[in-house]
Short mmCIF file of C-alpha atoms in Angstrom, two decimals:
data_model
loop_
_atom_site.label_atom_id
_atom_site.label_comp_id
_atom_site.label_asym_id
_atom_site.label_seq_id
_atom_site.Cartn_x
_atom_site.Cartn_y
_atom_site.Cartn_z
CA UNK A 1347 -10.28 -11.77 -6.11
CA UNK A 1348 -8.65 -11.87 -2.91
CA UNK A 1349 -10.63 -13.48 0.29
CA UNK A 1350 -9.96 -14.01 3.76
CA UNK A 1351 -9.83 -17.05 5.89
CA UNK A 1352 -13.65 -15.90 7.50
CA UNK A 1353 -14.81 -15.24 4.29
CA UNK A 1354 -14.35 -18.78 2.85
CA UNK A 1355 -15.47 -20.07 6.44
CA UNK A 1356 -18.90 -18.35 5.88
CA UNK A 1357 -18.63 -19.79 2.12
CA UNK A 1358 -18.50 -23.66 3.99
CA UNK A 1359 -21.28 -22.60 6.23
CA UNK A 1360 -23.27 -21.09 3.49
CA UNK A 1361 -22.59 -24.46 1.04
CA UNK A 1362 -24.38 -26.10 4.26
CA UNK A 1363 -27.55 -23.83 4.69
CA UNK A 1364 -28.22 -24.67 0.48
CA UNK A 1365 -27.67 -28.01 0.68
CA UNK A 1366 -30.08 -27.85 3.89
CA UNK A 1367 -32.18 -25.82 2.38
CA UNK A 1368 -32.17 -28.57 -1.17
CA UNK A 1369 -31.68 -25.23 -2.89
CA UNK A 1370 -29.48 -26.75 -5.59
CA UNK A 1371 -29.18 -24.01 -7.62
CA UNK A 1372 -28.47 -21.60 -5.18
CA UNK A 1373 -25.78 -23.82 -3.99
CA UNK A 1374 -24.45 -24.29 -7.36
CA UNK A 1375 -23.42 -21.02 -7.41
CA UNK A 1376 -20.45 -21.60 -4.91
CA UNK A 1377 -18.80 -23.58 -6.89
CA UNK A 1378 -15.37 -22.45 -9.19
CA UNK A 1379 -16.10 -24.01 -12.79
CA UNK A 1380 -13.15 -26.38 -12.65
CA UNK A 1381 -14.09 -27.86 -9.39
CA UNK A 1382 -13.66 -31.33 -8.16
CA UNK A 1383 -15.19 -33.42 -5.72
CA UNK A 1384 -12.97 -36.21 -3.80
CA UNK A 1385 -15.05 -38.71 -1.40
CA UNK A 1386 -12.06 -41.06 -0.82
CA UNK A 1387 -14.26 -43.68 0.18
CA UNK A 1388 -17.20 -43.63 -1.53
CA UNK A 1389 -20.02 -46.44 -1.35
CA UNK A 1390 -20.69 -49.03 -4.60
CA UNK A 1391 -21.77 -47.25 -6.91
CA UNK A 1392 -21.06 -43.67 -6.27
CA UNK A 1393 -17.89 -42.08 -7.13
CA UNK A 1394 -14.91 -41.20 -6.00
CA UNK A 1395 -14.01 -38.23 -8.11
CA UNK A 1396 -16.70 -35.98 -9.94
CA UNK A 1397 -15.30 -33.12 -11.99
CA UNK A 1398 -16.43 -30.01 -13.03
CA UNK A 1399 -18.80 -27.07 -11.63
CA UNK A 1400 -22.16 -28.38 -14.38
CA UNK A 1401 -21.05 -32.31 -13.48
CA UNK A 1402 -21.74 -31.54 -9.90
CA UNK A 1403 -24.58 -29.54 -10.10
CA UNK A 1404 -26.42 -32.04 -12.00
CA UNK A 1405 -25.34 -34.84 -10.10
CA UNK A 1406 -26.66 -32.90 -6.62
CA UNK A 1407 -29.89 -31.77 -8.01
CA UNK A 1408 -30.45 -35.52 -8.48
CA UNK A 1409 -28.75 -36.69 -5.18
CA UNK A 1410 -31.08 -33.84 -3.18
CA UNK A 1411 -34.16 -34.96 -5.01
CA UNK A 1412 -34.20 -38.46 -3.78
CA UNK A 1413 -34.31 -36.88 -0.15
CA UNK A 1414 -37.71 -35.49 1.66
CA UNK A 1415 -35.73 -33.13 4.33
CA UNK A 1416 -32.30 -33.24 4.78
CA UNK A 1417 -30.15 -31.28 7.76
CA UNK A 1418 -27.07 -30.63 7.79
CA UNK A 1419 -26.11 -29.85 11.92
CA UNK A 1420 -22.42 -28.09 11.78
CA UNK A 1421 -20.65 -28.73 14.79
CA UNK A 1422 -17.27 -27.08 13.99
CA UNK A 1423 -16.01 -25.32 11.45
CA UNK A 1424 -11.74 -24.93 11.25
CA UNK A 1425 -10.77 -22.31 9.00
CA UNK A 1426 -7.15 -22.66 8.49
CA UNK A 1427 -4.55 -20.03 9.21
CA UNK A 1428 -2.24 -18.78 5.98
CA UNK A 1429 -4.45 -20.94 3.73
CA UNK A 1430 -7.49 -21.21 1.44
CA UNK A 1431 -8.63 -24.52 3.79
CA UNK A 1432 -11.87 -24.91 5.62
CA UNK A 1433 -12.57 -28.15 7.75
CA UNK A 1434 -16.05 -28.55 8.78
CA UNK A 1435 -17.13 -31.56 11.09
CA UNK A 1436 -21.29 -31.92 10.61
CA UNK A 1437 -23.70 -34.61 11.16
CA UNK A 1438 -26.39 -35.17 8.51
CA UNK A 1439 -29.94 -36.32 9.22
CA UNK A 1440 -32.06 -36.99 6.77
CA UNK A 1441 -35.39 -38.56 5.13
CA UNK A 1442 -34.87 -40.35 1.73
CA UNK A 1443 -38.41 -40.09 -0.56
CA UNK A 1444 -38.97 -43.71 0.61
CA UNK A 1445 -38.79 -42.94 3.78
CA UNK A 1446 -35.98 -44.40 5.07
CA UNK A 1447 -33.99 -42.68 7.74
CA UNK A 1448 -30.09 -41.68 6.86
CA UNK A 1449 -27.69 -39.93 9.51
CA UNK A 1450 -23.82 -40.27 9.33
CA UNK A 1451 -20.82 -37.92 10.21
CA UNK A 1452 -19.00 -36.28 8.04
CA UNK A 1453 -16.09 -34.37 8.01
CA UNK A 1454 -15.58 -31.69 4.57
CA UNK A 1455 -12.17 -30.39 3.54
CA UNK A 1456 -13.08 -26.90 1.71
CA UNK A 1457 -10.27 -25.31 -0.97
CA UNK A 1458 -10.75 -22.35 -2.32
CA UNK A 1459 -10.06 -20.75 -5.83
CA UNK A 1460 -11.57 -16.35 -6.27
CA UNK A 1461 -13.74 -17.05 -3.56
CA UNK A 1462 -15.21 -20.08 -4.74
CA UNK A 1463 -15.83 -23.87 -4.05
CA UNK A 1464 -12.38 -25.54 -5.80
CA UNK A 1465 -12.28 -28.37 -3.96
CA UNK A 1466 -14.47 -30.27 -1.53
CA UNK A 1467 -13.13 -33.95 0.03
CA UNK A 1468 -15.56 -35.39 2.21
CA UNK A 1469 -15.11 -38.29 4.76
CA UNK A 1470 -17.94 -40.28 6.11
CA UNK A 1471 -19.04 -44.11 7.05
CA UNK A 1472 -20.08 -45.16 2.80
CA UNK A 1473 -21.78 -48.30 4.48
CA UNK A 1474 -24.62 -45.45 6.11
CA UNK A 1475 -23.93 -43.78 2.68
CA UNK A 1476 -25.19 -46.71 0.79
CA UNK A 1477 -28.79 -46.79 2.06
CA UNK A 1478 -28.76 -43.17 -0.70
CA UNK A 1479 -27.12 -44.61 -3.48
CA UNK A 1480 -29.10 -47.46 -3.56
CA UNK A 1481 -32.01 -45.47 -3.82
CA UNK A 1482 -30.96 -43.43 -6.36
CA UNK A 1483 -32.81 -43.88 -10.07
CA UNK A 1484 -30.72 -45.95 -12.40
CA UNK A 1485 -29.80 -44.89 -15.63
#
């Protein structure tokens, strides 16, 4: 399957909407079944690598259910030129269940494989980050 640089730039945009929208499954369906997820550096506890299209799925239905809203705000999106590469720059704002305010800025490096999610490195402040992986349930 062949795509262009706009489509995967709506793809990015669209992964936002989901995740805004905590419409995990929805958003699961972006994904390429040998994805991987980089956060390069992630808070305790969370990790830096997670594998696989199911591996992430599972691991974001639990990450979105420990938040009451969440938004996303995009405020640029760089598809580049004579490649599969989206950067988007976004701000998230968000309510965990405990109520407990989180906001940080991110910036998400997009690769694409048939039109779908391949890989996704993202780049925020993990100390803001911690405040949501210490509330997440424990094994």
């Amino acid at each position: 399957m062949t795509t262009t640089v706009t489509e995967n730039a709506r793809r990015a945009v669209r992964f936002f909407e989901l995740l805004s929208a905590k419409d995990v499954d929805s958003w699961g369906e972006l994904w390429h079944e040998d994805a991987r997820i980089t956060v390069p550096y992630p808070a305790d506890g969370f990790p830096e690598v997670i594998e696989g299209k199911d591996t992430i799925v599972s691991g974001f239905r639990t990450l979105m259910a420990n938040f009451r809203s969440f938004q996303a705000n995009l405020t640029a999106v760089y598809p580049a030129a004579d490649s599969d590469a989206v950067v988007v720059e976004y701000r998230n704002d968000a309510t965990l269940m405990t109520g407990t305010s989180y906001t940080n800025v991110n910036i998400a490096v997009f690769r694409f494989t048939d039109g779908l999610i391949s890989e996704y490195h993202d780049y925020f402040d993990p100390r803001r980050f911690q405040t949501v992986v210490d509330a997440l349930p424990r094994d």
